[in-house]
Tab-separated table of C-alpha atoms and ligand atoms in Angstrom:
chain	number	residue	atom	x	y	z
L	1	MET	CA	-19.786	10.219	4.171
L	2	PRO	CA	-17.427	7.548	5.649
L	3	LEU	CA	-15.859	5.529	2.847
L	4	PHE	CA	-13.595	2.499	2.850
L	5	VAL	CA	-11.552	1.396	-0.170
L	6	LEU	CA	-9.504	-1.799	-0.540
L	7	THR	CA	-7.152	-2.242	-3.482
L	8	GLY	CA	-4.846	-4.872	-4.932
L	9	ALA	CA	-2.459	-5.366	-7.805
L	10	GLY	CA	-5.182	-4.980	-10.468
L	11	VAL	CA	-5.382	-1.244	-9.726
L	12	SER	CA	-1.757	-0.805	-10.779
L	13	ALA	CA	-2.042	-3.198	-13.743
L	14	GLU	CA	-2.919	-0.401	-16.142
L	15	SER	CA	0.209	1.455	-15.031
L	16	GLY	CA	2.202	-1.498	-16.348
L	17	ILE	CA	2.955	-3.136	-12.980
L	18	PRO	CA	2.439	-6.909	-13.292
L	19	THR	CA	-0.150	-8.493	-11.000
L	20	PHE	CA	0.939	-11.425	-8.832
L	21	ARG	CA	-1.346	-14.086	-10.178
L	22	GLY	CA	-1.654	-12.875	-13.750
L	23	ARG	CA	0.373	-14.201	-16.677
L	24	ASP	CA	2.941	-11.394	-16.312
L	25	GLY	CA	3.483	-12.123	-12.630
L	26	TYR	CA	6.215	-14.666	-13.263
L	27	TRP	CA	9.792	-13.339	-13.196
L	28	ARG	CA	12.470	-15.372	-14.985
L	29	ASN	CA	9.986	-18.257	-14.864
L	30	LEU	CA	9.846	-17.946	-11.076
L	31	ASP	CA	6.562	-17.805	-9.213
L	32	PRO	CA	6.229	-14.616	-7.112
L	33	ALA	CA	4.383	-16.622	-4.469
L	34	LYS	CA	7.611	-18.577	-3.973
L	35	LEU	CA	9.973	-15.574	-4.231
L	36	ALA	CA	8.080	-13.388	-1.753
L	37	THR	CA	8.867	-15.658	1.163
L	38	PRO	CA	11.329	-15.730	4.074
L	39	GLU	CA	12.434	-19.161	2.800
L	40	ALA	CA	13.429	-17.792	-0.635
L	41	PHE	CA	15.335	-14.944	1.034
L	42	SER	CA	17.253	-17.220	3.361
L	43	SER	CA	18.190	-19.628	0.579
L	44	ASP	CA	19.045	-17.019	-2.089
L	45	PRO	CA	18.967	-13.403	-0.848
L	46	LYS	CA	20.780	-12.160	-3.935
L	47	LEU	CA	18.104	-13.531	-6.247
L	48	VAL	CA	15.305	-12.066	-4.131
L	49	TRP	CA	17.029	-8.659	-4.090
L	50	GLU	CA	17.402	-8.765	-7.874
L	51	TRP	CA	13.661	-9.298	-8.190
L	52	TYR	CA	12.903	-6.411	-5.845
L	53	ARG	CA	15.398	-4.095	-7.538
L	54	GLU	CA	13.785	-4.721	-10.908
L	55	ARG	CA	10.328	-4.185	-9.431
L	56	ARG	CA	11.444	-0.939	-7.777
L	57	GLN	CA	12.782	0.305	-11.082
L	58	GLY	CA	9.584	-0.696	-12.893
L	59	ILE	CA	7.529	1.214	-10.327
L	60	ARG	CA	9.731	4.306	-10.584
L	61	ASN	CA	9.211	4.282	-14.334
L	62	ALA	CA	5.431	3.851	-14.012
L	63	GLN	CA	2.825	6.573	-13.564
L	64	PRO	CA	-0.398	6.491	-11.538
L	65	ASN	CA	-3.407	5.712	-13.740
L	66	ALA	CA	-6.998	6.942	-13.722
L	67	ALA	CA	-7.939	4.434	-10.998
L	68	HIS	CA	-5.348	5.878	-8.578
L	69	GLY	CA	-6.502	9.383	-9.529
L	70	ALA	CA	-10.164	8.572	-8.899
L	71	ILE	CA	-9.461	7.107	-5.446
L	72	ALA	CA	-7.392	10.175	-4.528
L	73	LYS	CA	-10.274	12.400	-5.645
L	74	LEU	CA	-12.711	10.400	-3.510
L	75	ALA	CA	-10.409	10.812	-0.499
L	76	THR	CA	-10.604	14.591	-0.759
L	77	HIS	CA	-14.428	14.535	-0.856
L	78	ALA	CA	-15.081	12.136	2.030
L	79	ASP	CA	-15.054	13.441	5.582
L	80	GLU	CA	-13.891	10.031	6.827
L	81	PHE	CA	-11.879	7.907	4.464
L	82	LEU	CA	-9.441	5.019	4.585
L	83	LEU	CA	-7.691	3.276	1.720
L	84	VAL	CA	-6.169	-0.087	2.571
L	85	THR	CA	-3.935	-1.237	-0.247
L	86	GLN	CA	-2.110	-4.520	-0.599
L	87	ASN	CA	0.140	-2.833	-3.143
L	88	VAL	CA	3.700	-2.129	-2.139
L	89	ASP	CA	4.155	0.417	-4.944
L	90	ASP	CA	3.836	4.168	-4.351
L	91	LEU	CA	1.289	4.923	-7.080
L	92	HIS	CA	-1.577	5.721	-4.700
L	93	ALA	CA	0.681	8.166	-2.855
L	94	ARG	CA	1.884	9.752	-6.089
L	95	ALA	CA	-1.746	10.181	-7.167
L	96	GLY	CA	-2.226	12.337	-4.073
L	97	ILE	CA	-3.575	10.179	-1.224
L	98	PRO	CA	-2.158	11.581	2.016
L	99	ALA	CA	-0.328	9.072	4.248
L	100	GLN	CA	-2.882	9.425	7.051
L	101	LYS	CA	-5.666	8.221	4.746
L	102	MET	CA	-3.801	5.154	3.493
L	103	VAL	CA	-2.540	1.904	4.983
L	104	GLN	CA	-0.070	-0.161	2.956
L	105	ILE	CA	-0.927	-3.397	4.664
L	106	HIS	CA	1.754	-5.429	2.851
L	107	GLY	CA	4.460	-2.805	3.319
L	108	ASP	CA	6.405	-0.413	1.110
L	109	ILE	CA	8.781	-1.718	-1.549
L	110	PHE	CA	10.996	1.383	-1.211
L	111	VAL	CA	11.774	0.640	2.422
L	112	THR	CA	14.886	-1.412	3.172
L	113	ARG	CA	15.031	-2.842	6.661
L	114	CYS	CA	17.273	-5.031	8.737
L	115	SER	CA	16.106	-8.624	9.080
L	116	ARG	CA	17.161	-8.579	12.733
L	117	CYS	CA	17.145	-5.120	14.338
L	118	GLU	CA	14.918	-2.066	13.924
L	119	PHE	CA	17.156	-0.235	11.446
L	120	SER	CA	15.389	0.809	8.228
L	121	TYR	CA	15.381	3.527	5.623
L	122	ALA	CA	13.228	4.551	2.672
L	123	ASP	CA	14.679	5.606	-0.639
L	124	ARG	CA	12.457	6.528	-3.538
L	125	GLY	CA	15.258	8.146	-5.488
L	126	GLY	CA	17.333	6.822	-8.316
L	127	LEU	CA	20.277	5.429	-6.356
L	128	PRO	CA	21.434	1.955	-7.311
L	129	GLU	CA	19.244	-0.610	-5.605
L	130	PRO	CA	19.935	-1.096	-2.760
L	131	PRO	CA	22.451	1.713	-2.019
L	132	ARG	CA	25.825	0.073	-2.154
L	133	ASP	CA	28.123	2.128	-0.030
L	134	ARG	CA	26.046	4.530	1.934
L	135	VAL	CA	22.758	4.676	3.731
L	136	LEU	CA	20.643	7.500	5.017
L	137	GLN	CA	20.383	7.388	8.772
L	138	SER	CA	18.735	10.073	10.888
L	139	GLY	CA	18.880	12.439	7.946
L	140	ARG	CA	22.665	12.040	7.449
L	141	LEU	CA	24.408	9.987	4.825
L	142	ARG	CA	26.804	7.513	6.433
L	143	SER	CA	29.500	5.777	4.482
L	144	ILE	CA	29.531	2.034	4.782
L	145	ALA	CA	32.323	0.078	3.171
L	146	PRO	CA	31.160	-3.179	1.616
L	147	THR	CA	33.007	-6.020	3.309
L	148	SER	CA	32.640	-8.534	0.486
L	149	ASP	CA	31.379	-8.805	-3.073
L	150	SER	CA	28.041	-10.149	-1.928
L	151	ASP	CA	27.424	-6.924	0.067
L	152	VAL	CA	27.114	-5.125	-3.235
L	153	ASP	CA	24.106	-7.250	-4.099
L	154	VAL	CA	22.761	-7.910	-0.639
L	155	PRO	CA	23.129	-4.981	1.751
L	156	ARG	CA	24.049	-5.482	5.386
L	157	CYS	CA	22.775	-3.557	8.350
L	158	PRO	CA	25.163	-0.780	9.424
L	159	ASN	CA	24.126	-1.382	13.050
L	160	CYS	CA	24.213	-5.148	13.489
L	161	ASP	CA	25.663	-6.475	10.199
L	162	GLU	CA	22.644	-8.724	9.541
L	163	LEU	CA	21.208	-8.901	5.995
L	164	MET	CA	18.922	-6.061	4.989
L	165	ARG	CA	15.652	-6.991	3.264
L	166	PRO	CA	12.829	-5.175	1.482
L	167	GLY	CA	10.279	-3.636	3.874
L	168	VAL	CA	7.386	-5.736	2.650
L	169	VAL	CA	5.284	-8.481	4.185
L	170	TRP	CA	6.105	-11.897	2.788
L	171	PHE	CA	3.872	-14.950	2.640
L	172	GLY	CA	3.528	-16.498	6.052
L	173	GLU	CA	4.624	-13.318	7.897
L	174	GLN	CA	2.588	-11.274	10.345
L	175	LEU	CA	1.049	-8.005	9.270
L	176	SER	CA	2.452	-4.907	10.967
L	177	ARG	CA	0.720	-4.355	14.303
L	178	ASN	CA	0.634	-0.569	13.804
L	179	GLU	CA	-0.981	-0.792	10.396
L	180	LEU	CA	-3.466	-3.406	11.610
L	181	GLU	CA	-4.458	-1.094	14.462
L	182	ARG	CA	-5.081	1.746	12.030
L	183	VAL	CA	-7.478	-0.454	10.034
L	184	GLU	CA	-9.209	-1.749	13.167
L	185	ASP	CA	-9.594	1.770	14.589
L	186	PHE	CA	-11.222	2.960	11.395
L	187	LEU	CA	-13.602	-0.008	11.233
L	188	ASP	CA	-14.462	0.317	14.940
L	189	GLY	CA	-15.388	3.938	14.267
L	190	GLY	CA	-18.676	2.909	12.636
L	191	ALA	CA	-20.114	1.543	9.440
L	192	CYS	CA	-19.404	3.186	6.102
L	193	ASP	CA	-21.719	4.598	3.463
L	194	ALA	CA	-19.931	2.738	0.687
L	195	VAL	CA	-17.106	0.247	0.329
L	196	ILE	CA	-15.092	-0.283	-2.840
L	197	VAL	CA	-12.883	-3.335	-3.371
L	198	ALA	CA	-10.855	-3.023	-6.570
L	199	GLY	CA	-8.271	-5.135	-8.368
L	200	THR	CA	-7.705	-7.874	-5.833
L	201	THR	CA	-8.258	-11.626	-5.876
L	202	ALA	CA	-9.171	-11.231	-2.178
L	203	THR	CA	-7.253	-14.399	-1.371
L	204	PHE	CA	-6.549	-13.306	2.198
L	205	GLY	CA	-9.357	-13.784	4.702
L	206	TYR	CA	-8.701	-10.403	6.305
L	207	ILE	CA	-9.524	-8.603	3.056
L	208	ILE	CA	-12.978	-10.180	2.913
L	209	ASP	CA	-13.445	-9.700	6.647
L	210	TRP	CA	-12.643	-5.959	6.474
L	211	ALA	CA	-14.888	-5.424	3.438
L	212	LEU	CA	-17.791	-7.124	5.224
L	213	ARG	CA	-17.218	-5.263	8.480
L	214	ALA	CA	-17.072	-1.890	6.724
L	215	SER	CA	-20.347	-2.603	4.900
L	216	ARG	CA	-22.090	-4.260	7.849
L	217	ASP	CA	-24.945	-1.781	8.173
L	218	GLY	CA	-26.166	-2.139	4.617
L	219	ALA	CA	-23.566	0.007	2.864
L	220	GLU	CA	-23.089	-0.634	-0.807
L	221	LEU	CA	-20.212	-3.072	-1.365
L	222	ILE	CA	-18.828	-2.449	-4.837
L	223	GLU	CA	-16.397	-4.889	-6.391
L	224	VAL	CA	-14.378	-3.662	-9.385
L	225	ASN	CA	-12.660	-6.580	-11.064
L	226	PRO	CA	-12.934	-8.099	-14.550
L	227	GLU	CA	-12.914	-11.536	-12.895
L	228	GLU	CA	-14.971	-13.239	-10.223
L	229	THR	CA	-13.341	-13.482	-6.768
L	230	PRO	CA	-14.270	-15.006	-3.397
L	231	LEU	CA	-15.659	-11.575	-2.462
L	232	SER	CA	-18.023	-11.399	-5.444
L	233	ARG	CA	-20.881	-13.234	-3.751
L	234	PHE	CA	-20.993	-10.641	-0.972
L	235	ALA	CA	-20.890	-7.598	-3.257
L	236	THR	CA	-24.041	-5.569	-3.770
L	237	ARG	CA	-22.648	-4.276	-7.056
L	238	LEU	CA	-20.292	-6.092	-9.408
L	239	VAL	CA	-18.376	-4.003	-11.924
L	240	ARG	CA	-16.616	-6.301	-14.370
L	241	GLU	CA	-14.403	-3.660	-15.956
L	242	PRO	CA	-10.777	-2.527	-15.622
L	243	ALA	CA	-10.323	-0.245	-12.613
L	244	ALA	CA	-9.038	2.714	-14.653
L	245	ILE	CA	-12.287	2.728	-16.629
L	246	ALA	CA	-14.770	1.940	-13.863
L	247	LEU	CA	-13.423	3.883	-10.891
L	248	PRO	CA	-13.590	7.439	-12.293
L	249	ARG	CA	-17.283	6.862	-13.074
L	250	ILE	CA	-18.070	5.210	-9.705
L	251	VAL	CA	-16.253	7.956	-7.810
L	252	ASP	CA	-18.178	10.685	-9.628
L	253	GLU	CA	-21.440	8.898	-8.773
L	254	LEU	CA	-20.508	8.649	-5.088
L	255	ILE	CA	-19.443	12.298	-4.949
L	256	ALA	CA	-22.731	13.336	-6.586
L	257	LEU	CA	-24.657	11.403	-3.918
L	258	GLY	CA	-22.796	13.498	-1.329
B	1	OAD	P1	-3.426	-10.615	-7.611
B	1	OAD	O1	-2.364	-10.635	-8.642
B	1	OAD	O2	-3.686	-11.853	-6.823
B	1	OAD	O3	-4.814	-10.247	-8.275
B	1	OAD	C1	-4.987	-9.184	-9.125
B	1	OAD	C2	-6.470	-9.041	-9.333
B	1	OAD	O4	-6.681	-7.889	-10.131
B	1	OAD	C3	-7.150	-10.210	-10.050
B	1	OAD	O5	-8.348	-10.549	-9.371
B	1	OAD	C4	-7.465	-9.656	-11.449
B	1	OAD	O6	-8.672	-10.198	-11.981
B	1	OAD	C5	-7.629	-8.194	-11.136
B	1	OAD	N1	-7.308	-7.291	-12.251
B	1	OAD	C6	-6.405	-7.446	-13.238
B	1	OAD	N2	-6.371	-6.371	-14.024
B	1	OAD	C7	-7.274	-5.498	-13.514
B	1	OAD	C8	-7.700	-4.195	-13.881
B	1	OAD	N3	-7.180	-3.552	-14.931
B	1	OAD	N4	-8.649	-3.589	-13.120
B	1	OAD	C9	-9.185	-4.224	-12.049
B	1	OAD	N5	-8.811	-5.459	-11.663
B	1	OAD	C10	-7.871	-6.081	-12.387
B	1	OAD	O7	-3.131	-9.381	-6.662
B	1	OAD	P2	-3.639	-9.090	-5.190
B	1	OAD	O8	-5.025	-9.551	-4.985
B	1	OAD	O9	-3.319	-7.680	-4.908
B	1	OAD	O10	0.906	-10.265	-0.987
B	1	OAD	O11	-2.682	-10.001	-4.363
B	1	OAD	C11	-2.780	-9.940	-2.986
B	1	OAD	C12	-1.472	-10.223	-2.371
B	1	OAD	O12	-1.012	-11.504	-2.758
B	1	OAD	C13	-0.340	-9.298	-2.753
B	1	OAD	O13	-0.331	-8.112	-2.017
B	1	OAD	C14	0.832	-10.119	-2.402
B	1	OAD	C15	0.372	-11.377	-3.003
B	1	OAD	O14	0.987	-12.359	-3.362
B	1	OAD	C16	2.056	-10.512	-0.383
B	1	OAD	O15	3.112	-10.516	-0.993
B	1	OAD	C17	1.956	-10.762	1.082
């Protein structure tokens, strides 16, 4: 039973993580669509880091909800399964989806990477955000002395001294080639039995394109979203309910169908 699942911010909404385009999406009256950009980072990296630090902390404090749990359950029952999430939080992973069955197409908020070279590290722990005087490199903690006050707020690369940035995809940036290949390989592998698209406004063309490709041979295309989206007209089943309510039921139905 090959299955393909696409998720967006709405799936984490019931864990208390604000969606991007919802009323709670604004931060200090700033529009996330303007903050999550290379332009915002180059004009005010400190402000952008503050936003990401707060979001990281909010995610650490949050717990996966029943929607994350249902998708993880589905993953264990399907012989071929891929979850593509636009969410940069780690709630799908904490609900139990193994890394090889999930693509975080917009990156991982807990990764910090250099804006110039290849240096990066992931830190899901409770260190101050970002770590101020040490980074984990090749499994060893290296001390790095901040060279100015601004380094405390905006970390610099220990290799090339360029600004470090969150490991996420910003508006106008390319998707990671590796992650794209993983999605393409899965979709090239054949049509799916069912496709679920949950909690996303599907504003990016590639989201609609992947959903249509995965369901190309007549698979059920289930949209779970309280609101209409550009994908709604292609769906064979519209579920206008919150994901944490609808997904456990839909997953049990799919598992029963075998
Ligand atoms: P959005 O904030 O655009 O949309 C959230 C969607 O979830 C909306 O369609 C809501 O109707 C729906 N929703 C809200 N609560 C829900 C619930 N409890 N259950 C189910 N659905 C619910 O978030 P995304 O579509 O994920 O990209 O946004 C896509 C991308 O745009 C993000 O990954 C981010 C962004 O700005 C980048 O930063 C590149």
